[in-house]
Tab-separated table of C-alpha atoms in Angstrom:
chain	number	residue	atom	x	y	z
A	10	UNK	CA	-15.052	-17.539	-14.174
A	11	UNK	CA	-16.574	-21.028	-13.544
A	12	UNK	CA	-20.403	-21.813	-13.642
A	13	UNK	CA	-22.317	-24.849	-12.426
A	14	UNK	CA	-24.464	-26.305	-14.609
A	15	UNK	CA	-28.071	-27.288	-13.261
A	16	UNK	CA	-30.962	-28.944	-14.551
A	17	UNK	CA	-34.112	-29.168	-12.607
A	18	UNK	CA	-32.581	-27.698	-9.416
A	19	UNK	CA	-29.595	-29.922	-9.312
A	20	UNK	CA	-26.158	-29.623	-9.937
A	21	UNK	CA	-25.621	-31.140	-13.792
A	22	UNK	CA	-21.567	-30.348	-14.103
A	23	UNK	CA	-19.163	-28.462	-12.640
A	24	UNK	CA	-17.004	-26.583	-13.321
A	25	UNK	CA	-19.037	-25.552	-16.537
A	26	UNK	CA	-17.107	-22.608	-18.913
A	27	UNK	CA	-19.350	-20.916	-21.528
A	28	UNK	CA	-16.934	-22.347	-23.602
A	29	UNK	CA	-18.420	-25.549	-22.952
A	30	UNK	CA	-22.278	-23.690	-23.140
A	31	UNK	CA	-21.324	-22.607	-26.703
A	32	UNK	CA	-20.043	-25.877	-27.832
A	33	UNK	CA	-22.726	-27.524	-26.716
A	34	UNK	CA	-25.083	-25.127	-28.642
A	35	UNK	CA	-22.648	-25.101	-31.980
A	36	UNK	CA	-26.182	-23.625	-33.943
A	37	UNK	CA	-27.197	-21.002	-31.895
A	38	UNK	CA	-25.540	-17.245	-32.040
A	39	UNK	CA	-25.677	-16.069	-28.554
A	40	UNK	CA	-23.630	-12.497	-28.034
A	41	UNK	CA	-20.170	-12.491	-26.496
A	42	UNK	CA	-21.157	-11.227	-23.106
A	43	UNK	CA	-24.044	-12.602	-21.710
A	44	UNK	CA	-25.149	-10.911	-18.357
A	45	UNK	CA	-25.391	-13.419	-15.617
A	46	UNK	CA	-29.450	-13.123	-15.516
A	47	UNK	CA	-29.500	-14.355	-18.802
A	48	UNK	CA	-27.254	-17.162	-18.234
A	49	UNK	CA	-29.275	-18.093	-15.298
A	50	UNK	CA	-32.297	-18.446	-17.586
A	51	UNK	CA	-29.936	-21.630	-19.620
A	52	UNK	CA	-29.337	-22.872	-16.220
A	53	UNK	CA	-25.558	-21.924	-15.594
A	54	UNK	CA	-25.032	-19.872	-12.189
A	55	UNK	CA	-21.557	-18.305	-11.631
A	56	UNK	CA	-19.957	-20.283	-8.619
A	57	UNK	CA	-18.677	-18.118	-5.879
A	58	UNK	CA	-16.154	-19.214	-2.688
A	59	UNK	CA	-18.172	-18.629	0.697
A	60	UNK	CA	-16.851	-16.576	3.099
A	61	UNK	CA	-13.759	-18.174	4.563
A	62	UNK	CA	-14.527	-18.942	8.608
A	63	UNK	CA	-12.602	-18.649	11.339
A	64	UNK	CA	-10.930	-21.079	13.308
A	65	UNK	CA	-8.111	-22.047	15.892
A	66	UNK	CA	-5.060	-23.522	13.253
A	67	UNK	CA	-3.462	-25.265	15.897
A	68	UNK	CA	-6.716	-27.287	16.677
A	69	UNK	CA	-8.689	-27.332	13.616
A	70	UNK	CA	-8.310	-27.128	9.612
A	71	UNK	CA	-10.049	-25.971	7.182
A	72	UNK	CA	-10.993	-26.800	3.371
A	73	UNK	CA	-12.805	-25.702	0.396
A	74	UNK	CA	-15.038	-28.004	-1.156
A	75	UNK	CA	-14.955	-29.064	-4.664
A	76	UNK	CA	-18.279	-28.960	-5.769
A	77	UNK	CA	-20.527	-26.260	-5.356
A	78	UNK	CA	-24.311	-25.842	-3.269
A	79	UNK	CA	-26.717	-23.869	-3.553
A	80	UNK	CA	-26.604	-21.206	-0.244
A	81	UNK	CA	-29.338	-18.532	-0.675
A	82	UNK	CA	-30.301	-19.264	-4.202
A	83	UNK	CA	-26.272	-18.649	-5.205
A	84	UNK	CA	-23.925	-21.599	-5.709
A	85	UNK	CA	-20.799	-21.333	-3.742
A	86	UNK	CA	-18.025	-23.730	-2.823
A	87	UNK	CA	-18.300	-23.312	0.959
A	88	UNK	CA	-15.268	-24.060	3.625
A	89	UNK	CA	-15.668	-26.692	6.161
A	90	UNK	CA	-13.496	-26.856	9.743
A	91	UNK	CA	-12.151	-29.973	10.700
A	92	UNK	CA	-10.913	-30.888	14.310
A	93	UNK	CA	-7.556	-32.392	13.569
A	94	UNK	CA	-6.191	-35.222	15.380
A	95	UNK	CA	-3.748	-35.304	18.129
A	96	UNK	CA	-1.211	-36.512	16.208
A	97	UNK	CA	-1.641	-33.310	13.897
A	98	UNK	CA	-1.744	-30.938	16.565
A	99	UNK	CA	1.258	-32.570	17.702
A	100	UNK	CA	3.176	-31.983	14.400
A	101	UNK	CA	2.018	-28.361	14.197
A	102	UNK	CA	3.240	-27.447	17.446
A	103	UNK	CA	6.897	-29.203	16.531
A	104	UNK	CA	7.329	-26.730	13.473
A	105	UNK	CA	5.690	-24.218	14.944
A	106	UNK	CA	9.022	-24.871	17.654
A	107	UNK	CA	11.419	-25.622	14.577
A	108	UNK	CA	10.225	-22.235	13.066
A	109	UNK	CA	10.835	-19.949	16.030
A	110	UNK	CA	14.005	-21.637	17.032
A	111	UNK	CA	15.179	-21.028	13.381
A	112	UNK	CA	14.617	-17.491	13.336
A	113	UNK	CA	16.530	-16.977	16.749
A	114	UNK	CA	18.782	-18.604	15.579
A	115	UNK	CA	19.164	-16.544	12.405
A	116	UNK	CA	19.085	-13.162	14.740
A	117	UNK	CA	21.635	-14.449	16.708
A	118	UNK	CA	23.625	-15.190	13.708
A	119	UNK	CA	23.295	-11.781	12.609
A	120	UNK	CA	24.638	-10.696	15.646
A	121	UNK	CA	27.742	-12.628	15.866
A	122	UNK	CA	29.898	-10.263	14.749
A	123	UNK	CA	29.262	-8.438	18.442
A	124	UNK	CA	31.658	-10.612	19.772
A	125	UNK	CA	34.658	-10.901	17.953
A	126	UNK	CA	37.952	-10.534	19.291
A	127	UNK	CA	38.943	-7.106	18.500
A	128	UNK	CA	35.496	-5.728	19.874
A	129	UNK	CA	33.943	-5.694	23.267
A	130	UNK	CA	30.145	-6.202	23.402
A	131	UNK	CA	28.055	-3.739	25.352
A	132	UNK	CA	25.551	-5.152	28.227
A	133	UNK	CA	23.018	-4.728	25.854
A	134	UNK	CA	24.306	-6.452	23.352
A	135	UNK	CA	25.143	-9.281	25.510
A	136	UNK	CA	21.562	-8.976	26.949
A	137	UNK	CA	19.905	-9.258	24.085
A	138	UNK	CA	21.907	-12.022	23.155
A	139	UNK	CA	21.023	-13.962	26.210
A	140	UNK	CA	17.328	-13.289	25.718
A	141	UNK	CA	17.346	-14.484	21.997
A	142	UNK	CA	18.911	-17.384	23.686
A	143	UNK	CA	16.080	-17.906	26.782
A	144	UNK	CA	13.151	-17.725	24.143
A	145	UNK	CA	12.265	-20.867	24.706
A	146	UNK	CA	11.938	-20.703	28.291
A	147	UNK	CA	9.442	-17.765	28.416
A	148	UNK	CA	6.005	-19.003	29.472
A	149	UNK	CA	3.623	-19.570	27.122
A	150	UNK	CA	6.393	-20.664	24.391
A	151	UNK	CA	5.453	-21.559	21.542
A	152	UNK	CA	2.522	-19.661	21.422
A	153	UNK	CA	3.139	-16.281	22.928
A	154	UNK	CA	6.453	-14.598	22.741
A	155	UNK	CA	7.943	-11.292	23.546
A	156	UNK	CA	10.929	-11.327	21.240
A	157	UNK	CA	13.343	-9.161	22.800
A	158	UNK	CA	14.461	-5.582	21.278
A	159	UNK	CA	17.427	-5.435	19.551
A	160	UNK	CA	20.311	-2.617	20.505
């Protein structure tokens, strides 16, 4: 667990351990759990992550701060979205492209063996073959896809 450390309403140090609270204090006993009330009375509040928000992650990003505020008398480190630039957007839409074409690639790998020489391929086979190979044509590629069923 990590606490904040706050003197007169403001953050003092963070992250704070009660390892740190104890050395600090070498001369004073305290017990080995301490509920959190009573740790809020020497000023250290247990830091929490805010709820995690949602957000387009082709378009945007998001990120956790590193130091903690006070939201609704708790400290949490809260998540912030960021817009990213076009030049991001750009990049995530190329490996989002890379990715897909990878794993058609791997199912029609996987399905090679459909058309060896000793073996004739059914019309489904072949079908679904074709369609693995049309993926990227379907509208709305990369972002919606109706992978086809295999045989």
């Amino acid at each position: 667990m990590s606490y904040a450390k706050i003197i007169n309403n403001s953050l003092d140090q963070y992250p704070y351990t009660l390892a740190d609270f104890r050395a600090e204090n070498p001369n004073v006993s305290y017990p080995k759990n301490m509920s959190q009330a009573v740790l809020k009375g020497y000023g250290l509040f247990l830091v929490t992550e805010g709820d995690k928000p949602s957000y387009d992650e082709r378009t945007q990003s998001v990120s956790l701060s590193s130091v903690p505020q006070e939201v609704n008398s708790e400290w949490k480190l809260v998540w912030s979205v960021v817009q990213k630039t076009a030049d991001e957007i750009q990049d995530y839409d190329t490996s989002l492209e890379a990715n897909i074409r990878n794993e058609r690639n791997a199912k029609l790998s996987a399905t090679d063996w459909w058309g060896i020489s000793d073996r004739t391929m059914t019309a489904a086979e072949a079908t679904y073959r074709q369609d693995l190979r049309d993926i990227t044509s379907q509208e709305g590629f990369p972002y919606t896809l109706d992978w086809p069923t295999e045989p």
